Structures are given as structure tokens and as C-alpha cells.
Amino acid sequence: VSESQEFRRLVDRFLSGVSHDLRTPLAVISGYAELLERRDDERLRREAPRRIREAVDRLASALDAILMASALDSGSVVPDPVPVDLGTAIAAVARDAEEGEAAHPILCERAGEEWPVVCADPDLVAQVLRSLIANACAYSPPGRRVTIRAGVEGDRAVVSISDEGAGMSGEELERAFERFTRGEEAAAGGVPGSGLGLYVARRLVELQGGALWAQSEPGAGSTFRFSLPLSAP
Amino acid sequence: MSACRVLIVDDDPAVRALLATTLPPERYEIAQAADGREALELARKRAPSLVLLDWRIPRLSGAEVLAELKRTLPAVPVIVLTAEIQSRHRHEARRLGADLFLTKPFSPLELLEAIERLLPGGEAPACE
């Protein structure tokens, strides 16, 4: 495959993904709005507002991911690093995720006596954590635990997010960080999501001097790890 | 008059719910599939009167499902629904025998009219 063919394939997948992520929730919003306007149906009146709200949330998340991916590509995301206590950051994101994704208990653990403190942009760290937790929840059946663990390795903090889901094959793992790639199981299970989350998360970590990688095998769950430089004591 | 059996194929549960809500339950019996393989399995078992088919689905693409449906159940109308905007998808769907190709977002009531036009018996479909 030539370079220009590969480029066209990536652009095509990007446009197709953007179109899918925006038009699908729009179809749900406009569809229920039209039915509400034209039909007098008690069940519809009860169900439609919730469906519309969920679709608006999806649309907002899709827009955020697309805008952040574009901002990263154009080099306009500039981190503002300060000391960030990972215990506080992880607890806040885990609490929000449990409120939103009640189907998954989230366990937060630290490897050492204290939570590591990293030198990073707190908003970007929160976005990476949100993305990885959402990914773990999306790719595992309801009720299965998601474990977040933080520790120190050399001059870096390493955070791992593990799920008990379907896992990924080697090929899926390689492609997981490309734009608009989703695991087969999630797609088949109707997991909403763009496939931009992991791409954005990896770029945000790298922008702050860290790395993001994953280990997984089909049927045995996945673990995503990221490292960030420790804050000077 | 017996109910028409409509097979809804879409990997997105919210879109499946919208399509199911669009079809009045007193006139339509609904089966739902989230991927291409499930769609073909349900089509074999349930002999649908009409299929609503998303173009971008996992485990067999919309195009593969459409080709197989037109090979095994040539008389069953298939309406393709898609978020793809590039015309080559429309051309491919037409070439494979799609009876209608609609881009999301679509009007549910216009879709319902189209379904009623395509079913045997026209606006008051009489399905077996």
C-alpha cells in the first residue's frame, strides 16, 4: 500500500467517523422531536426527553473529542504543568464516573505509602483519566470492576486502569490508538463512542513528557498504563 | 390483517429504539439485530417483510448483509440508513439492490411513509 493510499484511507476513516459520531445522535434528537410534535403518545412523552438528553450528551462528547484531536494535531494544546496529587485527581474522576456509570464499581489503589505527585496539567490529567475509565467501562460487562492503581517507577509515576472485559487481540491492540478504531466486541455490543478517546489520551500524555501503552488478550481484560514525570520534591 | 415483520439492523441501541418507536406496534412486529451476522440469522429465522439496515455495522458490513439479503430474499424490500455522506456508499447500495437509501438524520414519519409504500398492499400493508 503506497503512502498516499494509506493517507486517503486514514482521511476517509476520519471523515466517516466524524460523520457517524455527529449524525447518529442528531438522528436520535431530531427523530424524537418530530415524533413528540406529531404524535400524542403517553409512552413517547415519558421516554423521549431521556433519549434526547442522552443523545445531546453523546453529541457534546463527540464534539469535544473531535475538537481536542484537531487542537492536538495543530499543536495548539499547551499544557500548564503544576504539582498534581494523583490520589485527589483519581478520586475525583472515579467519583464522577461511578455516578455516571453506576454499572461498574471502581476501585482506587496506591502501590506505595503515599499517592504520587506528578508535574502535569491537572485538566489534561483529568481528561486522560476520564477517557481511560470510560474506555474500561465501555469494554466490560455491567457489574465488573474497574481498578485504578498508581505507583512510582524510577522518576515517573505510573497509573494503570484495568478492566475485566473482553480484552483485545494483538491486532486490535495495535490499532486501538489510531483515530476512530473501536474494539469488535464494543461495536457489536452497541457501545456508543467515537474511537477517538484513546488517540487523544495518548497524545495528551505524550505532550506532558509521559507515555501511554496497553496490555491485553482476548477474554482476559485489558490494562492501560500511563506514566508522567514526578514533581520535584 | 396480520402484522408486518420489520427487521431493524443497527449497532446503536438509541437508533434501534427510535426506529422501533416509529413503527406503530399494532401494525408492525419488530425484530432487532446489532450486527451483520445476527441480522442474517434473524432474517433466515423470521422471514421479515422489510429490513431497515444501517450501513456501518460490525461483523459483516451493511453492503455484505444487503448483498446476501438480496440473494436469499430478493422480494424483501431493504431500506439503507446511514451516517455516511459520500455518494459512493449510495451508489454501492443502489448497485446491490437497496430499495431506498436515507442519510441520518432522517424524518421518522417520512421513513414510515416509505415503509408503507414499499410493503405489499401499499399504504395499508397486508403482510402474511
mmCIF file with all atom_site columns, C-alpha atoms in Angstrom, chain A residues 80-180:
data_model
loop_
_atom_site.group_PDB
_atom_site.id
_atom_site.type_symbol
_atom_site.label_atom_id
_atom_site.label_alt_id
_atom_site.label_comp_id
_atom_site.label_asym_id
_atom_site.label_entity_id
_atom_site.label_seq_id
_atom_site.pdbx_PDB_ins_code
_atom_site.Cartn_x
_atom_site.Cartn_y
_atom_site.Cartn_z
_atom_site.occupancy
_atom_site.B_iso_or_equiv
_atom_site.pdbx_formal_charge
_atom_site.auth_seq_id
_atom_site.auth_comp_id
_atom_site.auth_asym_id
_atom_site.auth_atom_id
_atom_site.pdbx_PDB_model_num
ATOM 1   C CA . ASP A 1 80  ? 0.229   24.315 32.081 1.00 0.00 ? 80  ASP A CA 1
ATOM 2   C CA . PRO A 1 81  ? 2.161   21.994 34.461 1.00 0.00 ? 81  PRO A CA 1
ATOM 3   C CA . VAL A 1 82  ? 1.827   22.239 38.252 1.00 0.00 ? 82  VAL A CA 1
ATOM 4   C CA . PRO A 1 83  ? 2.218   19.612 41.023 1.00 0.00 ? 83  PRO A CA 1
ATOM 5   C CA . VAL A 1 84  ? -0.802  17.274 40.793 1.00 0.00 ? 84  VAL A CA 1
ATOM 6   C CA . ASP A 1 85  ? -1.616  14.820 43.598 1.00 0.00 ? 85  ASP A CA 1
ATOM 7   C CA . LEU A 1 86  ? -2.745  11.695 41.729 1.00 0.00 ? 86  LEU A CA 1
ATOM 8   C CA . GLY A 1 87  ? -4.786  10.456 44.722 1.00 0.00 ? 87  GLY A CA 1
ATOM 9   C CA . THR A 1 88  ? -7.006  13.550 44.603 1.00 0.00 ? 88  THR A CA 1
ATOM 10  C CA . ALA A 1 89  ? -7.178  13.576 40.792 1.00 0.00 ? 89  ALA A CA 1
ATOM 11  C CA . ILE A 1 90  ? -8.071  9.866  40.544 1.00 0.00 ? 90  ILE A CA 1
ATOM 12  C CA . ALA A 1 91  ? -10.657 10.050 43.363 1.00 0.00 ? 91  ALA A CA 1
ATOM 13  C CA . ALA A 1 92  ? -12.463 12.983 41.706 1.00 0.00 ? 92  ALA A CA 1
ATOM 14  C CA . VAL A 1 93  ? -12.654 11.358 38.279 1.00 0.00 ? 93  VAL A CA 1
ATOM 15  C CA . ALA A 1 94  ? -13.603 7.938  39.736 1.00 0.00 ? 94  ALA A CA 1
ATOM 16  C CA . ARG A 1 95  ? -16.423 9.516  41.774 1.00 0.00 ? 95  ARG A CA 1
ATOM 17  C CA . ASP A 1 96  ? -17.851 11.256 38.695 1.00 0.00 ? 96  ASP A CA 1
ATOM 18  C CA . ALA A 1 97  ? -17.543 8.054  36.655 1.00 0.00 ? 97  ALA A CA 1
ATOM 19  C CA . GLU A 1 98  ? -19.315 5.960  39.304 1.00 0.00 ? 98  GLU A CA 1
ATOM 20  C CA . GLU A 1 99  ? -22.150 8.468  39.439 1.00 0.00 ? 99  GLU A CA 1
ATOM 21  C CA . GLY A 1 100 ? -22.486 8.361  35.667 1.00 0.00 ? 100 GLY A CA 1
ATOM 22  C CA . GLU A 1 101 ? -21.614 4.685  35.093 1.00 0.00 ? 101 GLU A CA 1
ATOM 23  C CA . ALA A 1 102 ? -23.250 3.123  38.150 1.00 0.00 ? 102 ALA A CA 1
ATOM 24  C CA . ALA A 1 103 ? -22.963 -0.300 36.485 1.00 0.00 ? 103 ALA A CA 1
ATOM 25  C CA . HIS A 1 104 ? -19.213 -0.507 37.263 1.00 0.00 ? 104 HIS A CA 1
ATOM 26  C CA . PRO A 1 105 ? -17.657 -0.384 40.743 1.00 0.00 ? 105 PRO A CA 1
ATOM 27  C CA . ILE A 1 106 ? -14.349 1.497  40.564 1.00 0.00 ? 106 ILE A CA 1
ATOM 28  C CA . LEU A 1 107 ? -11.531 0.557  42.938 1.00 0.00 ? 107 LEU A CA 1
ATOM 29  C CA . CYS A 1 108 ? -8.679  3.055  43.508 1.00 0.00 ? 108 CYS A CA 1
ATOM 30  C CA . GLU A 1 109 ? -5.399  1.726  44.944 1.00 0.00 ? 109 GLU A CA 1
ATOM 31  C CA . ARG A 1 110 ? -1.919  3.106  45.559 1.00 0.00 ? 110 ARG A CA 1
ATOM 32  C CA . ALA A 1 111 ? 1.213   0.967  45.310 1.00 0.00 ? 111 ALA A CA 1
ATOM 33  C CA . GLY A 1 112 ? 3.283   2.881  47.885 1.00 0.00 ? 112 GLY A CA 1
ATOM 34  C CA . GLU A 1 113 ? 2.559   4.611  51.188 1.00 0.00 ? 113 GLU A CA 1
ATOM 35  C CA . GLU A 1 114 ? 1.598   7.876  49.533 1.00 0.00 ? 114 GLU A CA 1
ATOM 36  C CA . TRP A 1 115 ? -0.079  8.851  46.300 1.00 0.00 ? 115 TRP A CA 1
ATOM 37  C CA . PRO A 1 116 ? 2.479   10.069 43.744 1.00 0.00 ? 116 PRO A CA 1
ATOM 38  C CA . VAL A 1 117 ? 2.586   13.776 42.894 1.00 0.00 ? 117 VAL A CA 1
ATOM 39  C CA . VAL A 1 118 ? 3.271   14.462 39.211 1.00 0.00 ? 118 VAL A CA 1
ATOM 40  C CA . CYS A 1 119 ? 4.269   17.582 37.309 1.00 0.00 ? 119 CYS A CA 1
ATOM 41  C CA . ALA A 1 120 ? 1.425   17.945 34.834 1.00 0.00 ? 120 ALA A CA 1
ATOM 42  C CA . ASP A 1 121 ? -1.597  19.962 33.731 1.00 0.00 ? 121 ASP A CA 1
ATOM 43  C CA . PRO A 1 122 ? -4.448  18.927 36.086 1.00 0.00 ? 122 PRO A CA 1
ATOM 44  C CA . ASP A 1 123 ? -7.168  19.425 33.434 1.00 0.00 ? 123 ASP A CA 1
ATOM 45  C CA . LEU A 1 124 ? -5.324  17.268 30.914 1.00 0.00 ? 124 LEU A CA 1
ATOM 46  C CA . VAL A 1 125 ? -4.586  14.569 33.531 1.00 0.00 ? 125 VAL A CA 1
ATOM 47  C CA . ALA A 1 126 ? -8.304  14.509 34.404 1.00 0.00 ? 126 ALA A CA 1
ATOM 48  C CA . GLN A 1 127 ? -9.192  14.184 30.720 1.00 0.00 ? 127 GLN A CA 1
ATOM 49  C CA . VAL A 1 128 ? -6.802  11.237 30.280 1.00 0.00 ? 128 VAL A CA 1
ATOM 50  C CA . LEU A 1 129 ? -8.234  9.510  33.368 1.00 0.00 ? 129 LEU A CA 1
ATOM 51  C CA . ARG A 1 130 ? -11.841 10.149 32.244 1.00 0.00 ? 130 ARG A CA 1
ATOM 52  C CA . SER A 1 131 ? -11.092 8.734  28.834 1.00 0.00 ? 131 SER A CA 1
ATOM 53  C CA . LEU A 1 132 ? -9.371  5.588  30.131 1.00 0.00 ? 132 LEU A CA 1
ATOM 54  C CA . ILE A 1 133 ? -12.072 4.937  32.753 1.00 0.00 ? 133 ILE A CA 1
ATOM 55  C CA . ALA A 1 134 ? -14.832 5.445  30.165 1.00 0.00 ? 134 ALA A CA 1
ATOM 56  C CA . ASN A 1 135 ? -12.985 3.040  27.880 1.00 0.00 ? 135 ASN A CA 1
ATOM 57  C CA . ALA A 1 136 ? -12.680 0.423  30.656 1.00 0.00 ? 136 ALA A CA 1
ATOM 58  C CA . CYS A 1 137 ? -16.407 0.771  31.496 1.00 0.00 ? 137 CYS A CA 1
ATOM 59  C CA . ALA A 1 138 ? -17.429 0.601  27.842 1.00 0.00 ? 138 ALA A CA 1
ATOM 60  C CA . TYR A 1 139 ? -15.415 -2.528 27.170 1.00 0.00 ? 139 TYR A CA 1
ATOM 61  C CA . SER A 1 140 ? -16.519 -4.600 30.160 1.00 0.00 ? 140 SER A CA 1
ATOM 62  C CA . PRO A 1 141 ? -19.912 -6.095 31.072 1.00 0.00 ? 141 PRO A CA 1
ATOM 63  C CA . PRO A 1 142 ? -22.052 -4.294 33.706 1.00 0.00 ? 142 PRO A CA 1
ATOM 64  C CA . GLY A 1 143 ? -21.064 -5.083 37.297 1.00 0.00 ? 143 GLY A CA 1
ATOM 65  C CA . ARG A 1 144 ? -17.434 -5.878 36.504 1.00 0.00 ? 144 ARG A CA 1
ATOM 66  C CA . ARG A 1 145 ? -14.852 -3.942 38.479 1.00 0.00 ? 145 ARG A CA 1
ATOM 67  C CA . VAL A 1 146 ? -12.532 -1.310 37.073 1.00 0.00 ? 146 VAL A CA 1
ATOM 68  C CA . THR A 1 147 ? -9.284  -0.960 39.061 1.00 0.00 ? 147 THR A CA 1
ATOM 69  C CA . ILE A 1 148 ? -7.114  2.152  39.052 1.00 0.00 ? 148 ILE A CA 1
ATOM 70  C CA . ARG A 1 149 ? -3.678  1.804  40.610 1.00 0.00 ? 149 ARG A CA 1
ATOM 71  C CA . ALA A 1 150 ? -0.922  4.385  40.940 1.00 0.00 ? 150 ALA A CA 1
ATOM 72  C CA . GLY A 1 151 ? 2.706   3.924  41.954 1.00 0.00 ? 151 GLY A CA 1
ATOM 73  C CA . VAL A 1 152 ? 6.242   5.179  41.356 1.00 0.00 ? 152 VAL A CA 1
ATOM 74  C CA . GLU A 1 153 ? 8.758   3.617  38.957 1.00 0.00 ? 153 GLU A CA 1
ATOM 75  C CA . GLY A 1 154 ? 12.110  5.463  38.929 1.00 0.00 ? 154 GLY A CA 1
ATOM 76  C CA . ASP A 1 155 ? 11.493  9.154  38.273 1.00 0.00 ? 155 ASP A CA 1
ATOM 77  C CA . ARG A 1 156 ? 7.959   8.553  36.975 1.00 0.00 ? 156 ARG A CA 1
ATOM 78  C CA . ALA A 1 157 ? 4.528   7.890  38.327 1.00 0.00 ? 157 ALA A CA 1
ATOM 79  C CA . VAL A 1 158 ? 2.725   5.028  36.590 1.00 0.00 ? 158 VAL A CA 1
ATOM 80  C CA . VAL A 1 159 ? -1.057  4.763  36.639 1.00 0.00 ? 159 VAL A CA 1
ATOM 81  C CA . SER A 1 160 ? -2.827  1.614  35.469 1.00 0.00 ? 160 SER A CA 1
ATOM 82  C CA . ILE A 1 161 ? -6.512  1.229  34.629 1.00 0.00 ? 161 ILE A CA 1
ATOM 83  C CA . SER A 1 162 ? -7.627  -2.415 34.386 1.00 0.00 ? 162 SER A CA 1
ATOM 84  C CA . ASP A 1 163 ? -10.958 -3.832 33.285 1.00 0.00 ? 163 ASP A CA 1
ATOM 85  C CA . GLU A 1 164 ? -12.431 -7.316 33.400 1.00 0.00 ? 164 GLU A CA 1
ATOM 86  C CA . GLY A 1 165 ? -13.860 -7.108 29.906 1.00 0.00 ? 165 GLY A CA 1
ATOM 87  C CA . ALA A 1 166 ? -13.484 -8.871 26.592 1.00 0.00 ? 166 ALA A CA 1
ATOM 88  C CA . GLY A 1 167 ? -9.853  -7.875 26.047 1.00 0.00 ? 167 GLY A CA 1
ATOM 89  C CA . MET A 1 168 ? -8.277  -7.337 22.655 1.00 0.00 ? 168 MET A CA 1
ATOM 90  C CA . SER A 1 169 ? -6.269  -9.365 20.159 1.00 0.00 ? 169 SER A CA 1
ATOM 91  C CA . GLY A 1 170 ? -2.734  -8.269 19.266 1.00 0.00 ? 170 GLY A CA 1
ATOM 92  C CA . GLU A 1 171 ? -4.015  -6.727 16.038 1.00 0.00 ? 171 GLU A CA 1
ATOM 93  C CA . GLU A 1 172 ? -6.805  -4.815 17.798 1.00 0.00 ? 172 GLU A CA 1
ATOM 94  C CA . LEU A 1 173 ? -4.301  -3.620 20.410 1.00 0.00 ? 173 LEU A CA 1
ATOM 95  C CA . GLU A 1 174 ? -2.012  -2.243 17.708 1.00 0.00 ? 174 GLU A CA 1
ATOM 96  C CA . ARG A 1 175 ? -4.863  -0.305 16.138 1.00 0.00 ? 175 ARG A CA 1
ATOM 97  C CA . ALA A 1 176 ? -6.520  0.807  19.422 1.00 0.00 ? 176 ALA A CA 1
ATOM 98  C CA . PHE A 1 177 ? -4.689  4.130  19.462 1.00 0.00 ? 177 PHE A CA 1
ATOM 99  C CA . GLU A 1 178 ? -5.500  5.057  15.864 1.00 0.00 ? 178 GLU A CA 1
ATOM 100 C CA . ARG A 1 179 ? -8.303  7.519  15.308 1.00 0.00 ? 179 ARG A CA 1
ATOM 101 C CA . PHE A 1 180 ? -11.787 6.018  15.045 1.00 0.00 ? 180 PHE A CA 1
#
